[in-house]
Structures are given as C-alpha cells and as structure tokens.
Short mmCIF file of C-alpha atoms in Angstrom, two decimals:
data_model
loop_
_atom_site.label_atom_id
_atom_site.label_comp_id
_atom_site.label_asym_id
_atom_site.label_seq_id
_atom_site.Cartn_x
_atom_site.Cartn_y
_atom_site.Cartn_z
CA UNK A 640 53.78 -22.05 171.33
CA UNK A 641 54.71 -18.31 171.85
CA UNK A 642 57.60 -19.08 170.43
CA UNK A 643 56.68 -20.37 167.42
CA UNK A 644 54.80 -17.57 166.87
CA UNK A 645 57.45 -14.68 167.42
CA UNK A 646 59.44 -17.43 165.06
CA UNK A 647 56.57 -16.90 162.05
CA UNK A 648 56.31 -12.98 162.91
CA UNK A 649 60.38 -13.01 162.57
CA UNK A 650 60.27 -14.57 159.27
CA UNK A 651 57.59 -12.17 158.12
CA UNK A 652 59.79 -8.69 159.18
CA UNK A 653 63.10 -9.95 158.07
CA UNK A 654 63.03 -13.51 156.32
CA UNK A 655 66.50 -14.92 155.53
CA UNK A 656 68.98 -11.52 155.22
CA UNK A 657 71.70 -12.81 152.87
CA UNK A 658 74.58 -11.54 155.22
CA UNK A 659 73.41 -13.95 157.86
CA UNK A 660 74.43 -17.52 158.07
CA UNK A 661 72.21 -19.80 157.34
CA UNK A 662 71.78 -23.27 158.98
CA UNK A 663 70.95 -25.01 155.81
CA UNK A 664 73.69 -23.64 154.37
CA UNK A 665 75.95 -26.17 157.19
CA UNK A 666 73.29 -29.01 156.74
CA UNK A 667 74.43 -28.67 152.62
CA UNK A 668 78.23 -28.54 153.42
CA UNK A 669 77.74 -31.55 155.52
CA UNK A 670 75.57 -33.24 152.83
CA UNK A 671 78.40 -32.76 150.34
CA UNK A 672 81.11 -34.06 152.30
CA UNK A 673 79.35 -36.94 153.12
CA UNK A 674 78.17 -37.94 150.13
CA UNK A 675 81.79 -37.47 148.98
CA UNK A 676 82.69 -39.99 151.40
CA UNK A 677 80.04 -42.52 151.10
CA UNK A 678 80.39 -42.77 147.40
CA UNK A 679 84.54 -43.40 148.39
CA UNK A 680 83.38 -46.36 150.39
CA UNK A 681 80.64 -47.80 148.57
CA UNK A 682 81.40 -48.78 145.04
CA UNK A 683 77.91 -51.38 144.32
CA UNK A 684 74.20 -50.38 144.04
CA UNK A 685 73.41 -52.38 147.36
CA UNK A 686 76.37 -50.63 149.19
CA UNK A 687 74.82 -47.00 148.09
CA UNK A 688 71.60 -47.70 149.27
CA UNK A 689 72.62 -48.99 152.54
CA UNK A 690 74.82 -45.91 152.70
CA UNK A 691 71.79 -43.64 151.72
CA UNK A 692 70.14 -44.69 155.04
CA UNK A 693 73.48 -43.72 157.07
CA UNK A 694 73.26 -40.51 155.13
CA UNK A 695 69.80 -39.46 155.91
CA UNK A 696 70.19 -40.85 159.11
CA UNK A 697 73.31 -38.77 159.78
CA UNK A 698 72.37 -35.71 158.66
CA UNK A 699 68.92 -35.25 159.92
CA UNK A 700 70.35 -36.71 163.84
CA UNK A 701 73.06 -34.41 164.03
CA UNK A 702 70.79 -31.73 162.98
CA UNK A 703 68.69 -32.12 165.69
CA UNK A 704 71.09 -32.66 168.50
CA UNK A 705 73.07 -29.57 167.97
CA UNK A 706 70.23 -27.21 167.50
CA UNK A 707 69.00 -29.05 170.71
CA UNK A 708 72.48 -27.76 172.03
CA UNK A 709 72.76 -24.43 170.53
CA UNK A 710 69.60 -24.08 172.79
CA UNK A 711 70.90 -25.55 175.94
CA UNK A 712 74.40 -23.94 176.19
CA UNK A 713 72.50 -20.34 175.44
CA UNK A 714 70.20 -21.92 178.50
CA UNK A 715 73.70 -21.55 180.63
CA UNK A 716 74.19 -18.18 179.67
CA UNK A 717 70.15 -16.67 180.32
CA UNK A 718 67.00 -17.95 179.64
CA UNK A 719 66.29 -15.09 177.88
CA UNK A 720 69.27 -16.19 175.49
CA UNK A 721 67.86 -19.53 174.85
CA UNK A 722 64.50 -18.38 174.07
CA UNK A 723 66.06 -15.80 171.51
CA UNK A 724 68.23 -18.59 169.93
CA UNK A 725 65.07 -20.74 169.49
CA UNK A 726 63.09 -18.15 167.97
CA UNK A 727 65.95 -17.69 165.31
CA UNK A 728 66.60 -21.07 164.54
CA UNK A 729 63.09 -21.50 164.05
CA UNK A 730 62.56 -18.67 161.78
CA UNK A 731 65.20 -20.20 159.63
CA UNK A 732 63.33 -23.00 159.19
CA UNK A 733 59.95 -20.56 157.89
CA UNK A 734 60.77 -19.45 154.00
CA UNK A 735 57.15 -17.50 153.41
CA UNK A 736 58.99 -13.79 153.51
CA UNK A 737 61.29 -15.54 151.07
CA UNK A 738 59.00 -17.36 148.96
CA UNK A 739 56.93 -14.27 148.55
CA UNK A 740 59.56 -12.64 147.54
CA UNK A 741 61.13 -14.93 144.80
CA UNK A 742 57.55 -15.23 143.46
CA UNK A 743 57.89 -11.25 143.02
CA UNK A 744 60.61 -10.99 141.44
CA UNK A 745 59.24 -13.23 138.74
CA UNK A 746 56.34 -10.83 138.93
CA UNK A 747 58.03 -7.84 138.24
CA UNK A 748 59.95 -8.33 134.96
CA UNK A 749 56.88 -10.54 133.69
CA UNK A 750 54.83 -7.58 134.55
CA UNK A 751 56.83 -5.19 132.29
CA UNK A 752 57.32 -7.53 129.21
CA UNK A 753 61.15 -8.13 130.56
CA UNK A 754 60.92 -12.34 129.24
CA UNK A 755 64.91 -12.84 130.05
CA UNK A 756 64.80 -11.81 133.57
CA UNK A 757 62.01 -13.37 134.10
CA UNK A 758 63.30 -16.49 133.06
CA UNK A 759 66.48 -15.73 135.15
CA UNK A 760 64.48 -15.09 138.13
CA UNK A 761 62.09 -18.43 137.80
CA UNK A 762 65.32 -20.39 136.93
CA UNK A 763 66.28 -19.51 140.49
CA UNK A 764 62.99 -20.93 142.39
CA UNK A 765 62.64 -23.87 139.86
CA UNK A 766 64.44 -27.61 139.11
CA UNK A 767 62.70 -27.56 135.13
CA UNK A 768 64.97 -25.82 132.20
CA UNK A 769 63.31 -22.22 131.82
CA UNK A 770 65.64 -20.84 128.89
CA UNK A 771 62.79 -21.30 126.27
CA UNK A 772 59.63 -20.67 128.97
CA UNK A 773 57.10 -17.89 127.10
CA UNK A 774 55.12 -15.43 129.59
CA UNK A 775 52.59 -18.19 130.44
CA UNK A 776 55.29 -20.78 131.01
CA UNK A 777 56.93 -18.70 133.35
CA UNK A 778 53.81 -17.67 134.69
CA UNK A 779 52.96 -21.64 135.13
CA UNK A 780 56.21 -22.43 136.84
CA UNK A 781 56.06 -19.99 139.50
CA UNK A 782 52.04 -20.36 140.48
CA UNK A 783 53.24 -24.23 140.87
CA UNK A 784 56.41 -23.25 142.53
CA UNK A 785 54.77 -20.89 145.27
CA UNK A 786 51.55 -23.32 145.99
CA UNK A 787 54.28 -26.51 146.28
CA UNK A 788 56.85 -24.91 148.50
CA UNK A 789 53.80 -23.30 150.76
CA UNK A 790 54.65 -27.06 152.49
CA UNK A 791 58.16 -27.11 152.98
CA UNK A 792 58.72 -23.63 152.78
CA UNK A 793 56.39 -23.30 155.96
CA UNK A 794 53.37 -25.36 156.78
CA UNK A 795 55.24 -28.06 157.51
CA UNK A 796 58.09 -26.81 159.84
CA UNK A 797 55.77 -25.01 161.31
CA UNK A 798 54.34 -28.90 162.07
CA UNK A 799 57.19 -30.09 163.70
CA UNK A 800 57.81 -26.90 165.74
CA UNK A 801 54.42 -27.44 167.31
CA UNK A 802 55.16 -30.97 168.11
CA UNK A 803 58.90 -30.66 168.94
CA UNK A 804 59.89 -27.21 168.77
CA UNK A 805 63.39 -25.97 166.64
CA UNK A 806 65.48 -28.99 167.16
CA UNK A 807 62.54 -31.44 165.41
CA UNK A 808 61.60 -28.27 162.92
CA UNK A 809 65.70 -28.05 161.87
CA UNK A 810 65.31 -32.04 161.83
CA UNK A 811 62.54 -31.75 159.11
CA UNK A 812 64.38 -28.89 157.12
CA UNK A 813 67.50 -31.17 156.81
CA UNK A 814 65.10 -34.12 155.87
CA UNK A 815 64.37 -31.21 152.88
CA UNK A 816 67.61 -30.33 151.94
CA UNK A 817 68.65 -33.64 151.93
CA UNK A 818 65.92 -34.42 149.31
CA UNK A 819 66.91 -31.37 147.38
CA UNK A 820 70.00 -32.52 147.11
CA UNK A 821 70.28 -36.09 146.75
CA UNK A 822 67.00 -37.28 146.41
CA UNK A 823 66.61 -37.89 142.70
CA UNK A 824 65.25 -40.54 140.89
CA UNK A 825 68.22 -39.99 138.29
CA UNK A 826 71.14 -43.01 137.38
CA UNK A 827 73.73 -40.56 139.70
CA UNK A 828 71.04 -40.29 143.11
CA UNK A 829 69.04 -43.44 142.57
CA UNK A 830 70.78 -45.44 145.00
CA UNK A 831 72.53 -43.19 147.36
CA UNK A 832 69.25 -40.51 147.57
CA UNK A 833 66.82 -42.92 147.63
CA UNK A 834 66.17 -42.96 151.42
CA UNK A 835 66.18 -39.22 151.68
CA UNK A 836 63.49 -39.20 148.73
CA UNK A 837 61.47 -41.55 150.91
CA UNK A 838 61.82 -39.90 153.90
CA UNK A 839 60.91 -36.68 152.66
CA UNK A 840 57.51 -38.55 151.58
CA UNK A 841 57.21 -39.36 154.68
CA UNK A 842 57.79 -36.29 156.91
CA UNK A 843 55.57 -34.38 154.50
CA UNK A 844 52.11 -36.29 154.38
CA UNK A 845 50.78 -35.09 157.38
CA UNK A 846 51.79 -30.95 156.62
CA UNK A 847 50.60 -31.56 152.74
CA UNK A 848 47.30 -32.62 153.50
CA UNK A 849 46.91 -30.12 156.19
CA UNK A 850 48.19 -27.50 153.80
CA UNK A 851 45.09 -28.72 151.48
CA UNK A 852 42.23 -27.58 153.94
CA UNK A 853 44.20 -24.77 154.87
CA UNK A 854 44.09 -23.65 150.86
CA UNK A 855 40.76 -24.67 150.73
CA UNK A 856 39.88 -22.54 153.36
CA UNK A 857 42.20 -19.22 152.55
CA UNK A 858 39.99 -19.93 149.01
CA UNK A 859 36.36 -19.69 150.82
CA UNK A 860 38.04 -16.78 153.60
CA UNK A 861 38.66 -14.85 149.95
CA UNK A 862 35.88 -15.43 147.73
CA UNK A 863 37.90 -17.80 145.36
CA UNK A 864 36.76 -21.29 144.29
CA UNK A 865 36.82 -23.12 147.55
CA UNK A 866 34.51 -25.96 146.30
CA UNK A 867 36.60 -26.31 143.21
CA UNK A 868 39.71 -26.19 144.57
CA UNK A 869 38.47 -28.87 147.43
CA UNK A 870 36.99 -31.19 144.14
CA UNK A 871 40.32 -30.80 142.12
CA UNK A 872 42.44 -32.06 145.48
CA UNK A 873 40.27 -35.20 145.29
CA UNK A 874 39.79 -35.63 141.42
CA UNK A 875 43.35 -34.66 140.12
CA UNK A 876 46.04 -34.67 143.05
CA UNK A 877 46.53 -38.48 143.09
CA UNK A 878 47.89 -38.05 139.40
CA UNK A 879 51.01 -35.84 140.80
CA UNK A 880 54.10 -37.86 140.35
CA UNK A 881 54.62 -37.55 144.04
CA UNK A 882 52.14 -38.02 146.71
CA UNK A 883 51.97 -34.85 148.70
CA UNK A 884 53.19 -32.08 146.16
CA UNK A 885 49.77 -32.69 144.35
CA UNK A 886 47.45 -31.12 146.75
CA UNK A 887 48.76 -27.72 147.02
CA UNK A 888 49.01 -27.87 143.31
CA UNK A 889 45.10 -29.58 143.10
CA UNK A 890 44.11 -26.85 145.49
CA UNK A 891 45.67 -23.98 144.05
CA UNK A 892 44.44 -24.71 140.61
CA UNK A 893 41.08 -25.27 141.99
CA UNK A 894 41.24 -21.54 144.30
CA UNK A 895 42.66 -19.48 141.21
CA UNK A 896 40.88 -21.28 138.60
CA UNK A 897 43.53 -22.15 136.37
CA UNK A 898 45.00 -25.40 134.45
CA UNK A 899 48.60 -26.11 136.13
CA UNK A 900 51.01 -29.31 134.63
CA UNK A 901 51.63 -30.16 131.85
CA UNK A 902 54.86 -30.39 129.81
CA UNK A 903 58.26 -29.25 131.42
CA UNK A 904 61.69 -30.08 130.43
CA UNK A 905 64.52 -31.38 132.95
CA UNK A 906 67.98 -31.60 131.49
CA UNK A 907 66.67 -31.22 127.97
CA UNK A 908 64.63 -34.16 128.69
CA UNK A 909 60.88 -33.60 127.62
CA UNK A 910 58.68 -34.47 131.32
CA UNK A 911 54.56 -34.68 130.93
CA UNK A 912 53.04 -34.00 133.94
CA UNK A 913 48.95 -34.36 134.13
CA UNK A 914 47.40 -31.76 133.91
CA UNK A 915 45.90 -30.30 137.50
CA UNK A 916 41.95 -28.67 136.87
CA UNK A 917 42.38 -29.25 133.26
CA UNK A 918 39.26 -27.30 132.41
CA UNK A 919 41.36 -24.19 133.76
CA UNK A 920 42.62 -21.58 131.88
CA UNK A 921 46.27 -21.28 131.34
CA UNK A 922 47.44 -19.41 134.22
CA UNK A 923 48.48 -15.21 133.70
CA UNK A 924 50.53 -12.64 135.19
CA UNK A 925 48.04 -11.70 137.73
CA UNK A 926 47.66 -15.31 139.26
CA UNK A 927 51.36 -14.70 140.79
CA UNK A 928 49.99 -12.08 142.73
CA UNK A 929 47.07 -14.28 143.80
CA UNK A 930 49.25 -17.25 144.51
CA UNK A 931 51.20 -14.95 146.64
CA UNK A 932 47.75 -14.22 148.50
CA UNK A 933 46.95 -17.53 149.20
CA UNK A 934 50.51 -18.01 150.49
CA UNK A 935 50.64 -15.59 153.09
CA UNK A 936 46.64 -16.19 154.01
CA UNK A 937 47.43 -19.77 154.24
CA UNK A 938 50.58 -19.22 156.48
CA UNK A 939 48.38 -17.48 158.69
CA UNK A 940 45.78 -19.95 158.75
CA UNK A 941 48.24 -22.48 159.66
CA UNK A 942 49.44 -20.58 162.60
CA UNK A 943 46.29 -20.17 163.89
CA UNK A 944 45.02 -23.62 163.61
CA UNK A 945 48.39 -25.05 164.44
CA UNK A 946 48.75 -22.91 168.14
CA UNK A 947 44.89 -23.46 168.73
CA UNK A 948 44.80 -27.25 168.39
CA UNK A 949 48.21 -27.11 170.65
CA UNK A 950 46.79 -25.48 172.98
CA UNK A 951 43.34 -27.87 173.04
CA UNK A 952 45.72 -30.89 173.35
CA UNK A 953 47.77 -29.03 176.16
CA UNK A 954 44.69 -28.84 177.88
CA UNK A 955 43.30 -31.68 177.62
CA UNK A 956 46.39 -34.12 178.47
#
C-alpha cells in the first residue's frame, strides 16, 4: 500500500521524463511485431479473431510475468532494490503529471489566441481530426480528453496496484495500449483488435464507475455541481458509444456545467456523438483549468479511498 503511494507521489514530482525508457514503449514494439506476425499467419476473418485472443493474451501475460521478474531478480540484489523497482514501474503506469500537463499545453496557446498550436498540441492528446477545431472545439476536445483518460491515465492502475501491485497494474496498462493500438472498430482492426477492445471494456468497468463517485465527490469537496454532475452520469452516460468512457464525461459535464459531445471528425469521416448535459454551455478556455482541478482532486481522492478500503479489507481478512 506504501508503495503505491510513493508510486502516485513519484508520478506527481517527475511524471514520465522523456529521456527515460518507458515500459509501454516495449509493450508497443511487441504489439507491432506481433501483429506483423499474426496477420502473416492468418489470412481469413475467423483466423484474425482467433489470433486477436493470442494477441491480447500474449501481450498482457508477458507483461505481467516480467515486471513480476524485474521485481524478483532486484529482490536478489536488496530488498531495498526491489521495493525501488516497484515503485518505478508503478509510477509508469500513473499518467496524471502527464495528463495535466498535455491539458496545459492546450491551455496555453488557447489562452493567448495562438489557434494553430493549439490545434497541434490537442492533435497530440486526441484520436478526432483537429486541423479545422475553432477555440471552443479545441476547448471541447481537451475537457473530454482530460475527464476520459482520468481512468486509464490513473484511477484505474491505481485499481489493479491495490489488488495486485505493479505486475497486475503493468498487466492493465498493456490491456490499454493494446486497445490503443489495435482495438478499433475499423475494416483494418475489426477482427484482429477485437478482443483487446473487449478486454479493455472489461478491465475498465470497475475503475470507471469508481472514477464517477470520485468526480462526483471532488465536485461537492469544490463547490461545483455535484448533484448535477451525479444526475448527468445516470441520465446521459449510457448514450456514450462505449460503456465506461461515459461517466467521467457525464460527470465532468455535470461538475463544470458544460455541454460535452457532439460532432467530431475521424479520418475525414463526420462522427455524432450525443450530447453529454446538453443544457450546458459550450465549454471555454477556463474549463481546461477546471478539468485539470478535478483531475488532480480526483487522483487524490482515489488514493485515499483506494489505500483506506485496502487497509479495511487487510484487516478484516
């Protein structure tokens, strides 16, 4: 439990330096080359799909088992060595430094009327096309972007570092790059991602609805709209396309009081999403800054609830 807190207070002070390796940056070169082979092998829609559940199933195991012995051969050296590599490898999973960041960056050049890096920057934190975004489209994507990630971006490796500390929370973050990668609902991923897409459903229920309360409450702890944002979750979130990435969303509209969805374009293809609080106003500059708020607030909350009901169940079995 300690550890996963000196993991969340890493992520905090120094968050992902570029000149470090990363270990999703290995889970995406092993993604690659085995989707490279897989698609050698399998040449039919049934044989892609069978070889997207030897994918996932690949690539989240063998993420697991080394971090699990990345941990034990430090254990040979000192103790003290394998507590410091779990701490790291933990705080690589944790992306709320980083997220907070990315969100400011948008921020910034918004702030000062600078529309092309703005755009630049969003493009960066964001799957829709963002070449034509105005101020409030860019201001859109990123409130969205920021209350969507607060799952995988924290609470809900932080989830799986309570239950099965870094080698289940590494498992998780390659169920999330896999996804990222391969899970697309697209002609090129629809067979071969299609298990990843599923499984990130999956992993992610428990940590999105958590994350929900957790907004709800950062909302109350603030003086925002927690009973809107709590009424939005339950009104509006079930008309997300997917099933967990519409109650941050709900909630976050509901907190800041703004209007989030509506129409995005992917590939040059025009993508209507329903609209989340519709009586909202459009989101503005300032609800970045707010967003990034409820981010770190949340983040806390989560580590506080998190360690406390680990340490009730600790003591009670």
């Amino acid at each position: 439990m300690s550890v996963v807190i000196a993991a969340y207070i890493l992520d905090l002070l120094v968050g992902d330096p570029p000149w470090f390796p990363h270990p999703v940056i290995y889970i995406g070169k092993l993604i690659a080359a085995l989707e490279k082979f897989f698609r050698l092998v399998a040449r039919n829609p049934s044989a892609l799909r069978l070889a997207g559940i030897f994918l996932a199933a690949t690539v989240v195991g063998l993420s697991y088992l080394v971090t699990g012995f990345l941990i034990r051969l430090a254990e040979l050296v000192h103790p003290w060595l394998a507590l410091g590599v779990e701490i790291w490898l933990i705080a690589t999973t944790f992306a709320v430094r980083g997220l907070a960041g990315a969100a400011r960056d948008v921020l910034i050049p918004l702030s000062r009327g600078d529309l092309e890096l703005a755009r630049r920057k969003v493009s960066l934190i964001v799957g829709r096309d963002t070449r034509a975004l105005d101020g409030r489209g860019i201001t859109r994507a990123t409130v969205e972007t920021v209350a969507e990630n607060i799952v995988d971006g924290f609470v809900s490796p932080l989830f799986y570092a309570l239950i099965g500390g870094a080698p289940l929370a590494m498992a998780y973050r390659a169920v999330n790059t896999l996804d990222s990668m391969v899970g697309y609902r697209n002609e090129k991923y629809r067979d071969l991602g299609w298990a990843s897409a599923r499984l990130d459903d999956i992993a992610n229920f428990l940590p999105a609805r958590w994350t929900g309360l957790l907004l709800v409450a950062a909302a109350w702890l603030t003086g925002r709209r927690a009973g809107s944002a709590w009424r939005v979750i339950k009104s509006d979130a079930r008309c997300h396309p997917s099933p967990n990435s519409g109650i941050p969303e709900a909630a976050m509209a509901g907190a800041l009081g703004v209007r989030l969805g509506g129409l995005n374009y992917y590939g040059g293809q025009a993508s209507f999403r329903a609209y989340l609080n519709q009586p909202g106003q459009p989101p503005v500059v300032d609800h970045i800054r707010q967003a990034i708020d409820m981010l770190y607030l949340t983040a806390a909350l989560a580590v506080i609830s998190g360690t406390a009901v680990k340490m009730i169940s600790g003591s009670l079995f």
